[in-house]
Coordinates of C-alpha atoms and ligand atoms in Angstrom, one line a residue:
X1 CA 6.8 25.0 15.9
X2 CA 8.6 21.8 15.0
X3 CA 10.9 22.6 12.0
X4 CA 11.5 19.4 10.1
X5 CA 15.0 18.1 9.8
X6 CA 15.3 14.9 7.8
X7 CA 16.9 12.2 10.0
X8 CA 19.5 11.4 7.3
X9 CA 21.8 9.4 9.6
X10 CA 19.0 7.1 10.6
X11 CA 17.6 6.8 7.1
X12 CA 21.0 5.9 5.7
X13 CA 21.6 3.4 8.5
X14 CA 18.4 1.6 7.5
X15 CA 18.9 1.9 3.8
X16 CA 22.5 0.8 3.7
X17 CA 23.6 -0.8 6.9
X18 CA 20.5 -2.8 7.7
X19 CA 18.9 -3.4 4.3
X20 CA 22.0 -3.3 2.1
X21 CA 20.1 -1.5 -0.6
X22 CA 22.9 -1.2 -3.1
X23 CA 23.5 -5.0 -3.2
X24 CA 19.8 -5.6 -3.5
X25 CA 19.4 -3.2 -6.5
X26 CA 22.5 -4.4 -8.2
X27 CA 20.8 -7.8 -8.2
X28 CA 17.5 -6.6 -9.6
X29 CA 17.3 -6.2 -13.4
X30 CA 16.5 -2.6 -14.4
X31 CA 17.6 -1.1 -11.1
X32 CA 21.4 -1.3 -11.6
X33 CA 21.7 2.5 -11.7
X34 CA 20.5 2.7 -8.1
X35 CA 24.0 2.8 -6.4
X36 CA 24.4 3.9 -2.8
X37 CA 25.9 7.2 -4.0
X38 CA 23.1 8.0 -6.3
X39 CA 20.4 7.0 -3.7
X40 CA 22.1 9.2 -1.1
X41 CA 22.4 12.1 -3.5
X42 CA 18.7 11.9 -4.3
X43 CA 17.8 11.6 -0.6
X44 CA 19.9 14.7 0.2
X45 CA 18.1 16.7 -2.5
X46 CA 14.7 15.5 -1.2
X47 CA 15.7 16.5 2.3
X48 CA 16.5 20.1 1.1
X49 CA 13.1 20.4 -0.7
X50 CA 11.2 19.0 2.3
X51 CA 13.0 21.1 4.9
X52 CA 13.3 24.4 3.0
X53 CA 10.2 24.5 0.8
X54 CA 7.5 22.3 2.4
X55 CA 8.1 22.5 6.1
X56 CA 7.6 26.3 6.3
X57 CA 4.2 25.8 4.6
X58 CA 2.9 23.2 7.1
X59 CA 1.5 25.4 9.9
X60 CA 0.4 28.2 7.6
X61 CA -1.4 25.7 5.4
X62 CA -3.2 24.3 8.4
X63 CA -4.3 27.8 9.5
X64 CA -5.4 29.0 6.0
X65 CA -6.9 25.7 4.8
X66 CA -8.4 25.3 1.3
X67 CA -11.1 27.6 0.0
X68 CA -14.0 26.5 -2.3
X69 CA -15.7 28.9 -4.6
X70 CA -18.0 28.2 -7.5
X71 CA -16.6 24.7 -8.1
X72 CA -13.0 25.8 -7.8
X73 CA -10.6 25.2 -5.0
X74 CA -7.8 27.5 -3.9
X75 CA -5.0 25.8 -2.0
X76 CA -3.1 27.7 0.8
X77 CA -0.6 30.4 -0.1
X78 CA 2.7 28.8 -1.4
X79 CA 1.2 25.4 -2.2
X80 CA 0.9 25.8 -5.9
X81 CA 4.4 27.4 -6.2
X82 CA 5.9 24.5 -4.2
X83 CA 4.2 22.1 -6.5
X84 CA 5.7 23.9 -9.5
X85 CA 9.1 23.5 -8.0
X86 CA 8.5 19.8 -7.3
X87 CA 7.6 19.3 -11.0
X88 CA 10.5 21.3 -12.3
X89 CA 12.9 19.3 -10.3
X90 CA 11.5 16.1 -11.8
X91 CA 10.3 14.5 -8.5
X92 CA 7.1 13.0 -9.9
X93 CA 9.1 10.9 -12.4
X94 CA 11.5 9.4 -9.8
X95 CA 10.1 5.9 -9.5
X96 CA 8.0 5.8 -12.7
X97 CA 8.3 3.7 -15.9
X98 CA 11.1 5.1 -18.2
X99 CA 9.0 4.2 -21.2
X100 CA 6.6 7.0 -20.3
X101 CA 9.0 9.6 -19.1
X102 CA 9.9 8.1 -15.7
X103 CA 13.4 7.8 -14.2
X104 CA 13.0 4.1 -13.3
X105 CA 14.4 4.4 -9.8
X106 CA 13.2 1.9 -7.2
X107 CA 9.8 2.5 -5.6
X108 CA 11.7 2.1 -2.4
X109 CA 13.5 5.3 -3.1
X110 CA 10.2 6.9 -3.8
X111 CA 9.0 5.8 -0.3
X112 CA 12.1 7.3 1.3
X113 CA 11.4 10.6 -0.4
X114 CA 7.7 10.4 0.4
X115 CA 8.6 10.0 4.1
X116 CA 10.5 13.3 4.0
X117 CA 7.8 15.1 2.1
X118 CA 5.1 13.8 4.3
X119 CA 6.9 14.5 7.5
X120 CA 7.5 18.1 6.4
X121 CA 4.0 18.7 5.3
X122 CA 1.5 15.8 5.0
X123 CA -1.3 17.9 3.5
X124 CA 0.9 19.1 0.7
X125 CA 2.2 15.6 0.1
X126 CA -1.4 14.3 -0.5
X127 CA -1.6 16.0 -3.9
X128 CA 1.4 14.2 -5.5
X129 CA 0.6 11.2 -3.3
X130 CA -2.8 10.6 -5.0
X131 CA -1.1 10.9 -8.4
X132 CA 1.1 8.0 -7.5
X133 CA -2.1 5.9 -7.2
X134 CA -3.3 7.0 -10.6
X135 CA 0.2 6.4 -12.1
X136 CA 0.4 2.9 -10.7
X137 CA -3.1 2.0 -11.9
X138 CA -2.4 3.2 -15.4
X139 CA 1.1 1.5 -15.5
X140 CA -0.5 -1.8 -14.6
X141 CA -3.8 -1.7 -16.4
X142 CA -4.0 1.2 -18.9
X143 CA -3.8 0.4 -22.7
X144 CA -1.1 2.0 -24.8
X145 CA -3.2 5.0 -25.9
X146 CA -4.2 5.7 -22.3
X147 CA -0.6 5.5 -21.2
X148 CA 0.5 7.9 -23.9
X149 CA -2.3 10.3 -23.2
X150 CA -2.6 10.3 -19.4
X151 CA 0.3 8.5 -17.9
X152 CA 3.0 10.6 -19.5
X153 CA 1.4 13.8 -18.1
X154 CA 0.9 12.3 -14.7
X155 CA 4.6 11.2 -14.6
X156 CA 5.6 14.7 -15.8
X157 CA 3.5 16.1 -12.9
X158 CA 1.7 18.7 -15.1
X159 CA -1.5 16.8 -14.4
X160 CA -2.4 15.2 -11.0
X161 CA -4.6 12.2 -10.2
X162 CA -7.3 11.1 -7.8
X163 CA -8.8 7.9 -6.6
X164 CA -12.7 8.1 -6.6
X165 CA -14.0 5.1 -4.7
X166 CA -16.0 6.3 -1.7
X167 CA -19.7 7.3 -1.9
X168 CA -21.8 8.7 0.9
X169 CA -23.4 5.3 1.8
X170 CA -20.2 3.2 1.4
X171 CA -16.5 3.4 2.0
X172 CA -15.3 0.0 3.5
X173 CA -18.0 -1.9 1.6
X174 CA -17.4 -0.8 -2.0
X175 CA -19.7 -3.6 -3.2
X176 CA -22.6 -1.2 -2.4
X177 CA -21.4 1.6 -4.8
X178 CA -23.9 3.0 -7.2
X179 CA -22.1 5.3 -9.6
X180 CA -23.1 4.3 -13.2
X181 CA -21.2 4.0 -16.4
X182 CA -23.3 3.8 -19.7
X183 CA -21.5 2.7 -22.8
X184 CA -21.5 5.3 -25.6
X185 CA -21.3 4.9 -29.4
X186 CA -17.8 6.3 -29.6
X187 CA -16.4 3.7 -27.2
X188 CA -16.4 6.0 -24.2
X189 CA -18.7 5.8 -21.1
X190 CA -21.1 8.3 -19.6
X191 CA -20.3 8.4 -15.9
X192 CA -22.9 9.6 -13.4
X193 CA -23.0 9.6 -9.6
X194 CA -21.6 11.4 -6.6
X195 CA -18.3 10.5 -4.9
X196 CA -17.4 11.9 -1.5
X197 CA -14.2 12.5 0.4
X198 CA -12.1 12.7 -2.7
X199 CA -8.6 13.9 -1.9
X200 CA -7.2 16.4 -4.4
X201 CA -10.4 16.1 -6.4
X202 CA -10.1 19.8 -7.3
X203 CA -7.3 22.3 -6.8
X204 CA -5.2 25.0 -8.4
X205 CA -1.9 23.2 -8.6
X206 CA -2.0 21.5 -12.0
X207 CA -3.6 22.1 -15.4
X208 CA -5.6 18.9 -15.5
X209 CA -6.8 16.3 -13.0
X210 CA -7.2 12.6 -14.0
X211 CA -9.8 10.9 -11.9
X212 CA -9.6 7.2 -11.5
X213 CA -13.3 6.2 -10.8
X214 CA -15.0 3.0 -9.7
X215 CA -18.5 2.6 -11.3
X216 CA -21.0 0.0 -12.5
X217 CA -21.8 -1.0 -16.0
X218 CA -25.6 -1.4 -16.8
X219 CA -25.5 -5.3 -16.8
X220 CA -23.0 -5.6 -14.0
X221 CA -23.4 -8.3 -11.3
X222 CA -24.2 -7.1 -7.8
X223 CA -21.5 -6.5 -5.2
X224 CA -17.8 -6.3 -5.7
X225 CA -17.9 -8.5 -8.8
X226 CA -19.7 -5.8 -10.8
X227 CA -17.3 -2.9 -10.4
X228 CA -15.3 -1.4 -13.3
X229 CA -12.6 1.2 -13.4
X230 CA -12.6 4.3 -15.5
X231 CA -10.5 7.4 -16.3
X232 CA -12.4 10.6 -16.1
X233 CA -10.3 13.7 -16.9
X234 CA -11.3 17.1 -15.6
X235 CA -10.6 18.5 -19.1
X236 CA -11.1 16.2 -22.0
X237 CA -8.0 15.5 -24.0
X238 CA -7.7 16.0 -27.7
X239 CA -6.1 13.4 -30.0
X240 CA -2.9 15.5 -30.1
X241 CA -2.7 15.5 -26.3
X242 CA -3.8 19.2 -25.9
X243 CA -6.6 20.1 -23.5
X244 CA -10.1 20.0 -24.9
X245 CA -13.4 21.1 -23.4
X246 CA -14.3 20.9 -19.7
X247 CA -15.7 17.5 -18.7
X248 CA -19.0 17.1 -16.7
X249 CA -17.2 16.4 -13.4
X250 CA -17.3 19.1 -10.8
X251 CA -16.4 19.7 -7.2
X252 CA -19.7 20.6 -5.4
X253 CA -18.0 21.4 -2.0
X254 CA -15.1 20.6 0.2
X255 CA -15.3 19.1 3.7
X256 CA -14.6 21.0 6.9
X257 CA -12.5 18.6 8.9
X258 CA -10.4 17.7 12.0
X259 CA -7.0 17.8 10.3
X260 CA -5.0 17.8 7.0
X261 CA -6.9 21.0 6.4
X262 CA -4.7 22.1 3.5
X263 CA -5.6 18.9 1.6
X264 CA -8.8 19.4 -0.3
X265 CA -11.4 16.7 0.5
X266 CA -14.0 17.0 -2.2
X267 CA -17.5 16.0 -3.0
X268 CA -17.3 15.2 -6.8
X269 CA -20.4 15.0 -9.0
X270 CA -20.2 13.2 -12.3
X271 CA -23.0 14.2 -14.5
X272 CA -22.7 12.1 -17.6
X273 CA -19.0 12.8 -17.6
X274 CA -16.9 11.3 -20.4
X275 CA -15.0 8.3 -19.1
X276 CA -12.8 5.5 -20.5
X277 CA -12.6 1.9 -19.2
X278 CA -9.3 0.8 -17.7
X279 CA -8.8 -3.0 -17.7
X280 CA -11.5 -5.6 -18.3
X281 CA -15.2 -4.9 -17.4
X282 CA -16.3 -5.9 -13.9
X283 CA -12.7 -6.3 -12.8
X284 CA -12.3 -2.8 -11.4
X285 CA -11.7 -3.9 -7.8
X286 CA -9.2 -6.5 -8.8
X287 CA -7.3 -3.8 -10.8
X288 CA -7.4 -1.5 -7.8
X289 CA -5.9 -4.2 -5.6
X290 CA -2.8 -4.3 -7.6
X291 CA -1.8 -0.9 -6.3
X292 CA -3.6 -1.1 -3.0
X293 CA -0.5 -2.4 -1.3
X294 CA 1.5 0.7 -2.5
X295 CA -1.3 3.0 -1.4
X296 CA -1.4 1.3 2.0
X297 CA 2.3 1.5 2.5
X298 CA 1.9 5.2 1.6
X299 CA -0.5 5.6 4.4
X300 CA 1.8 3.6 6.8
X301 CA 4.3 6.3 6.0
X302 CA 1.9 8.8 7.4
X303 CA 2.1 7.1 10.8
X304 CA 5.9 7.3 10.7
X305 CA 5.8 10.9 9.4
X306 CA 3.6 12.2 12.3
X307 CA 5.5 10.2 14.9
X308 CA 8.8 11.5 13.6
X309 CA 7.8 15.1 13.4
X310 CA 6.2 15.0 16.9
X311 CA 9.4 13.4 18.3
X312 CA 11.6 16.1 16.8
X313 CA 9.4 18.8 18.3
X314 CA 9.2 17.1 21.7
X315 CA 12.9 16.3 21.9
X316 CA 13.9 19.9 21.3
X317 CA 11.4 21.1 23.9
X318 CA 12.4 18.6 26.5
X319 CA 16.0 19.7 26.3
X320 CA 14.9 23.4 26.8
X321 CA 12.0 23.5 29.2
X322 CA 13.0 23.7 32.8
X323 CA 10.9 22.1 35.6
X324 CA 11.8 20.9 39.0
X325 CA 14.9 18.8 39.8
X326 CA 15.9 15.3 38.8
X327 CA 15.0 12.8 41.5
X328 CA 18.6 11.7 41.7
X329 CA 20.0 15.2 42.2
X330 CA 20.3 18.4 40.1
X331 CA 21.6 18.0 36.6
X332 CA 21.6 21.7 35.7
X333 CA 23.2 23.0 38.9
X334 CA 23.7 26.6 37.6
X335 CA 20.1 26.9 36.4
X336 CA 16.9 27.4 38.5
X337 CA 15.7 23.9 37.6
X338 CA 16.5 20.9 35.4
X339 CA 15.4 20.5 31.8
X340 CA 12.4 18.1 31.7
X341 CA 14.4 15.5 29.7
X342 CA 16.0 14.4 33.0
X343 CA 12.7 13.1 34.2
X344 CA 11.9 9.4 33.8
X345 CA 8.4 9.9 32.6
X346 CA 9.4 12.4 29.9
X347 CA 12.0 9.9 28.8
X348 CA 9.4 7.2 28.7
X349 CA 7.4 9.3 26.2
X350 CA 10.4 10.4 24.1
X351 CA 11.8 6.9 23.9
X352 CA 8.4 5.5 22.9
X353 CA 8.3 8.0 20.1
X354 CA 11.9 7.2 19.1
X355 CA 11.5 3.5 19.2
X356 CA 8.3 3.5 17.2
X357 CA 9.6 5.9 14.6
X358 CA 12.9 4.2 14.0
X359 CA 11.4 0.7 14.1
X360 CA 8.6 1.8 11.7
X361 CA 11.2 3.3 9.3
X362 CA 13.0 -0.1 9.1
X363 CA 9.7 -1.9 8.6
X364 CA 8.5 0.4 5.9
X365 CA 11.7 0.5 3.9
X366 CA 11.9 -3.3 4.0
X367 CA 8.3 -3.5 2.7
X368 CA 9.0 -1.0 0.0
X369 CA 11.9 -3.1 -1.2
X370 CA 9.7 -6.2 -1.4
X371 CA 7.6 -4.2 -3.9
X372 CA 10.6 -3.7 -6.1
X373 CA 11.6 -7.3 -5.9
X374 CA 8.1 -8.3 -7.0
X375 CA 8.4 -5.8 -9.9
X376 CA 11.9 -6.8 -11.1
X377 CA 12.5 -10.4 -10.1
X378 CA 10.8 -13.5 -11.2
X379 CA 10.1 -17.0 -10.0
X380 CA 10.5 -18.0 -6.4
X381 CA 12.2 -14.8 -5.4
X382 CA 9.3 -12.6 -6.6
X383 CA 6.7 -15.0 -5.1
X384 CA 8.4 -14.8 -1.7
X385 CA 8.4 -11.0 -1.8
X386 CA 4.8 -10.9 -2.9
X387 CA 3.8 -13.2 0.0
X388 CA 5.7 -11.0 2.5
X389 CA 4.0 -7.9 1.1
X390 CA 0.6 -9.5 1.3
X391 CA 1.0 -10.5 4.9
X392 CA 2.9 -7.4 6.2
X393 CA 1.0 -4.6 4.4
X394 CA -2.1 -4.6 6.6
X395 CA 0.1 -4.8 9.7
X396 CA 2.2 -1.9 8.5
X397 CA -0.9 0.2 7.5
X398 CA -2.8 -0.3 10.7
X399 CA -0.1 -0.7 13.3
X400 CA 2.1 2.1 12.2
X401 CA -0.8 4.6 11.9
X402 CA -2.2 3.5 15.4
X403 CA 1.2 3.9 17.0
X404 CA 2.0 7.0 15.0
X405 CA -1.1 8.6 16.5
X406 CA 0.0 7.5 20.0
X407 CA 3.4 9.1 19.3
X408 CA 1.7 12.4 18.2
X409 CA -0.2 12.4 21.5
X410 CA 3.0 11.9 23.5
X411 CA 4.4 14.9 21.7
X412 CA 1.6 17.1 23.0
X413 CA 2.0 15.7 26.5
X414 CA 5.8 16.5 26.6
X415 CA 4.8 20.1 25.9
X416 CA 2.4 20.2 28.8
X417 CA -0.3 22.8 28.4
X418 CA 1.7 24.4 25.5
X419 CA 1.1 21.2 23.5
X420 CA -2.6 22.1 23.4
X421 CA -1.9 25.6 22.0
X422 CA -1.9 26.0 18.3
X423 CA 1.2 28.2 17.9
X424 CA 3.5 25.3 19.0
X425 CA 2.3 23.1 16.2
X426 CA 2.1 19.9 18.3
X427 CA -1.7 19.7 18.3
X428 CA -1.8 20.0 14.5
X429 CA 0.2 16.8 14.3
X430 CA -2.4 14.9 16.4
X431 CA -5.2 16.3 14.2
X432 CA -3.4 15.5 11.0
X433 CA -2.5 12.0 12.2
X434 CA -6.0 10.9 13.1
X435 CA -7.2 10.3 9.5
X436 CA -4.4 7.8 8.8
X437 CA -6.3 5.1 10.8
X438 CA -9.4 5.7 8.8
X439 CA -8.7 6.1 5.1
X440 CA -7.2 3.4 2.8
X441 CA -9.1 0.8 4.9
X442 CA -9.7 1.4 8.6
X443 CA -7.8 -0.4 11.3
X444 CA -10.7 -2.8 11.7
X445 CA -10.8 -3.6 8.0
X446 CA -7.0 -4.1 7.9
X447 CA -7.3 -6.5 10.8
X448 CA -10.0 -8.5 9.1
X449 CA -7.8 -8.7 6.0
X450 CA -4.9 -9.9 8.0
X451 CA -6.6 -12.6 10.0
X452 CA -9.2 -13.6 7.4
X453 CA -7.6 -13.4 3.9
X454 CA -3.9 -13.4 4.7
X455 CA -3.4 -15.7 7.7
X456 CA -6.3 -18.1 7.9
X457 CA -7.1 -17.7 4.1
X458 CA -3.6 -19.0 3.2
X459 CA -3.7 -21.8 5.7
X460 CA -1.0 -20.1 7.7
X461 CA 1.4 -20.2 4.7
X462 CA 2.0 -16.4 4.4
X463 CA 2.7 -16.2 8.2
X464 CA 5.1 -19.1 7.9
X465 CA 6.9 -17.2 5.1
X466 CA 7.7 -14.4 7.5
X467 CA 8.3 -16.4 10.7
X468 CA 10.9 -18.4 8.7
X469 CA 12.8 -15.2 8.2
X470 CA 12.6 -14.5 11.9
X471 CA 13.8 -18.1 12.6
X472 CA 16.7 -17.6 10.1
X473 CA 17.7 -14.4 11.8
X474 CA 17.6 -15.9 15.2
X475 CA 19.7 -18.9 14.0
X476 CA 22.3 -16.6 12.4
X477 CA 22.7 -14.1 15.3
X478 CA 24.6 -15.8 18.1
X479 CA 26.5 -12.8 19.5
X480 CA 26.1 -12.9 23.3
X481 CA 25.5 -9.2 23.6
X482 CA 22.2 -9.4 21.8
X483 CA 21.3 -12.9 22.9
X484 CA 18.5 -11.8 25.2
X485 CA 16.8 -10.0 22.3
X486 CA 17.2 -12.9 19.9
X487 CA 15.9 -15.4 22.5
X488 CA 12.8 -13.2 23.3
X489 CA 12.1 -12.7 19.6
X490 CA 12.3 -16.5 19.0
X491 CA 9.7 -17.1 21.7
X492 CA 7.3 -14.5 20.3
X493 CA 7.6 -16.1 16.9
X494 CA 6.4 -19.4 18.3
X495 CA 3.7 -17.8 20.3
X496 CA 2.5 -15.8 17.2
X497 CA 2.1 -19.1 15.3
X498 CA 0.3 -20.7 18.3
X499 CA -2.2 -17.8 18.7
X500 CA -2.9 -17.9 15.0
X501 CA -3.8 -21.6 15.2
X502 CA -6.0 -21.0 18.2
X503 CA -7.9 -18.2 16.4
X504 CA -8.3 -20.5 13.3
X505 CA -9.7 -23.3 15.4
X506 CA -12.1 -21.0 17.3
X507 CA -13.2 -19.4 14.0
X508 CA -14.1 -22.9 12.5
X509 CA -16.7 -23.3 15.3
X510 CA -17.8 -19.7 15.3
X511 CA -16.9 -17.2 12.6
X512 CA -17.4 -14.2 15.0
X513 CA -14.3 -15.4 16.8
X514 CA -12.1 -14.2 13.9
X515 CA -13.7 -10.7 14.0
X516 CA -13.5 -10.5 17.7
X517 CA -9.8 -11.3 17.8
X518 CA -8.8 -9.3 14.7
X519 CA -7.6 -5.9 16.0
X520 CA -5.8 -7.3 19.0
X521 CA -4.2 -9.9 16.7
X522 CA -3.1 -7.2 14.3
X523 CA -1.6 -5.1 17.1
X524 CA 0.1 -8.2 18.6
X525 CA 1.5 -9.0 15.1
X526 CA 2.7 -5.4 14.8
X527 CA 4.7 -5.5 18.0
X528 CA 6.3 -8.8 17.1
X529 CA 7.1 -7.5 13.6
X530 CA 8.7 -4.4 15.0
X531 CA 10.7 -6.5 17.4
X532 CA 12.2 -8.4 14.4
X533 CA 13.3 -5.1 12.9
X534 CA 14.6 -3.8 16.2
X535 CA 16.6 -7.0 16.7
X536 CA 18.0 -6.7 13.2
X537 CA 19.1 -3.1 13.9
X538 CA 20.6 -4.1 17.2
X539 CA 22.6 -6.9 15.5
X540 CA 24.0 -4.4 13.0
X541 CA 24.8 -1.9 15.8
X542 CA 26.5 -4.5 17.9
X543 CA 28.7 -5.7 15.0
X544 CA 29.7 -2.1 14.3
X545 CA 30.6 -1.5 18.0
X546 CA 32.6 -4.8 18.1
X547 CA 34.5 -3.6 15.0
X548 CA 35.1 -0.3 16.9
X549 CA 35.2 1.9 13.9
X550 CA 35.5 5.5 15.2
X551 CA 32.6 7.1 17.1
X552 CA 30.1 4.4 18.1
X553 CA 27.6 6.6 19.9
X554 CA 25.0 6.2 17.1
X555 CA 25.2 2.4 17.4
X556 CA 25.1 2.5 21.2
X557 CA 21.9 4.6 21.1
X558 CA 20.5 1.9 18.8
X559 CA 21.2 -0.8 21.3
X560 CA 19.7 1.2 24.1
X561 CA 16.6 2.0 22.2
X562 CA 16.3 -1.7 21.1
X563 CA 16.5 -2.6 24.8
X564 CA 13.8 0.0 25.6
X565 CA 11.6 -1.5 22.9
X566 CA 11.9 -5.0 24.1
X567 CA 11.5 -4.1 27.8
X568 CA 8.7 -1.6 27.6
X569 CA 6.8 -1.8 24.3
X570 CA 6.9 -5.4 23.3
X571 CA 5.3 -6.5 26.6
X572 CA 2.1 -4.8 25.4
X573 CA 1.5 -8.0 23.5
X574 CA 0.5 -9.7 26.7
X575 CA -2.7 -7.5 27.0
X576 CA -3.5 -8.1 23.3
X577 CA -3.0 -11.8 23.7
X578 CA -5.3 -12.0 26.8
X579 CA -7.9 -9.9 25.0
X580 CA -7.9 -12.0 21.8
X581 CA -8.0 -15.3 23.7
X582 CA -10.9 -14.1 25.8
X583 CA -13.2 -15.1 22.9
X584 CA -16.2 -13.5 21.1
X585 CA -18.8 -13.9 23.8
X586 CA -17.9 -10.9 25.8
X587 CA -18.4 -8.8 22.7
X588 CA -21.4 -10.5 21.1
X589 CA -23.6 -11.5 24.1
X590 CA -25.0 -8.0 24.9
X591 CA -28.2 -7.6 22.9
X592 CA -28.4 -4.5 20.7
X593 CA -31.4 -3.3 22.6
X594 CA -29.4 -3.4 25.9
X595 CA -26.5 -1.1 24.8
X596 CA -28.3 1.8 26.4
X597 CA -31.4 2.3 28.6
Ligands
FAD1 C1 -10.0 13.2 4.8 C2 -10.4 12.0 4.0 C3 -9.8 11.7 2.8 C4 -10.2 10.7 2.0 N1 -9.7 10.5 0.7 C5 -10.3 9.5 -0.1 C6 -10.0 9.5 -1.5 O1 -9.1 10.2 -1.9 N2 -10.7 8.6 -2.2 C7 -11.7 7.8 -1.7 O2 -12.3 7.0 -2.5 N3 -12.0 7.8 -0.4 C8 -11.4 8.7 0.4 N4 -11.7 8.8 1.7 C9 -12.7 7.8 2.3 C10 -12.1 6.8 3.2 O3 -11.4 5.9 2.5 C11 -13.4 6.1 3.9 O4 -13.9 7.1 4.8 C12 -12.9 4.9 4.7 O5 -12.6 3.8 3.8 C13 -14.0 4.4 5.6 O6 -15.3 4.3 5.0 P1 -16.6 4.9 5.6 O7 -16.2 6.3 6.0 O8 -17.7 4.7 4.7 O9 -16.8 4.1 6.9 P2 -17.6 2.7 7.1 O10 -17.2 1.8 6.0 O11 -19.1 3.1 7.2 O12 -17.1 2.2 8.5 C14 -17.6 2.7 9.7 C15 -17.0 1.9 10.8 O13 -17.4 0.5 10.7 C16 -16.3 -0.4 10.7 N5 -16.7 -1.5 9.8 C17 -17.2 -1.4 8.6 N6 -17.4 -2.7 8.1 C18 -16.9 -3.5 9.0 C19 -16.7 -4.9 9.1 N7 -17.1 -5.7 8.1 N8 -16.1 -5.4 10.2 C20 -15.7 -4.7 11.2 N9 -15.8 -3.3 11.2 C21 -16.4 -2.8 10.1 C22 -15.2 0.5 10.2 O14 -13.9 0.0 10.6 C23 -15.5 1.8 10.8 O15 -15.0 1.8 12.1 C24 -11.3 9.8 2.5 C25 -11.8 10.1 3.8 C26 -11.4 11.2 4.5 C27 -12.1 11.4 5.8

């Protein structure tokens, strides 16, 4: 059973040595309290909570699952008590607005803590995770009364939140949704319809649940332009903030599913439930988009989380499990066989996991910082960060979850047949990881967003914003020891721009070309983006080795892992390049009637 140990050394390396977080937050108004010491102290506490409270509930939660009875949902043993502790320790308030009870720490720090919570127990982390979405929506679009009534309680953690978007006939295409909102004389709305797949829609961990619901007003235009956003509380809330009567929103059932079994996935029926409009009428989807980036980075963290946990399990097993001898002669001469970590193929899998997890960590932390810059800075600085977020978020969401799932599979493989057996916990990681490529926009939908809205839609400007960072890095890093990495990165940067132009030209003649190239383009972009972060980490490691301050083994391992990434993972781009350049015909020519005979 992989027991989670927070990789604090690596986390601190990225936070401080690569991303220089203290200097960043000292330069952002409102975040001056976020010193390195304070951030480290918070991360240390988060690690203890994740390791000691949440990790022991991960496997038992999977085995027990959630139970539905008569509209109520019981979460697995220990989940509610852990949530109580989470609230008592003030974790829900960490990155929230101080005007409503939050601690005003950077959202970046919230992401670092989410990584630890999610790696220890992703299912448990879904409950507070969904609340973050509700908090962000209300912070950005709620009126003062709504903030006092709902936001304060969500930030306190005594209530939790949901995001009710999906209906049985539509998930990706929310323009088709049918849930209705009828205006009432008292200024509220009567919400009716059925939402499916609602995470944390019902549970026994908090006294009230605040549903954030997408619905249509009676005169709303068709499609995405006619969607509005509503608050629908499980219990109505009296003027003094106390709980009133039960609202007409109920959990009809929960789904039986492949993974994240301890996270309740609910069918929610709204039967003229009392709701309150958030933001302007018919602008619901636009309002949702303001926090969509955060939610998508939250799901990218899931890819990192499962990759990291699987790596921790696989590494421990590979050092322990004996099988045959190393091809270059015994390494464990006094034992009957060598541990499997001596074998090149096992190392291939472990290093793939390590390179993906550490690279993804740097990528995600960087992205989370851009969110704080958008929030706290203004002018050109905020605009640049916003542009980077817009471009990189779909890449992070899809690429890190796809490669996180790959990593989880490697973990099973390292365990051999035991990986397939439940008691080791490795197969659970694969099952839990699978959903990350589906919700919050599938990989296919992220890829369309990247190539369509972000790259071609901006006339290449968003991509140029990021490639100029790569160019700047390459120009500034001339140390011979990392020259091969820098040179390779520079070539990829040029090729990425060329490929983007080619897809743009092809799509002008035939729009199907963009869709046909999309996922390969996104994966290509993901590998190049991770190469940038690996090159940055290698540059820091090389500088530390050159300065020879004490034990340099951590930095040497970084350099060797960077080399592995550039030699063995980055070349996967060649296959993606060839596929995306092959055009749309090989996908579109087969008539629908000829798919099967
Ligand atoms: C465990 C779980 C938890 C969830 N939690 C929530 C939640 O809390 N709140 C919520 O609102 N929803 C939630 N969801 C729903 C989830 O977000 C949707 O399932 C997801 O967005 C996909 O929508 P769909 O299932 O309708 O698939 P569809 O939209 O029907 O997609 C089917 C396939 O078609 C592809 N596709 C669709 N359109 C296009 C296109 N234009 N171009 C190319 N490919 C396309 C998709 O990529 C996918 O492969 C959850 C789902 C699950 C399973």
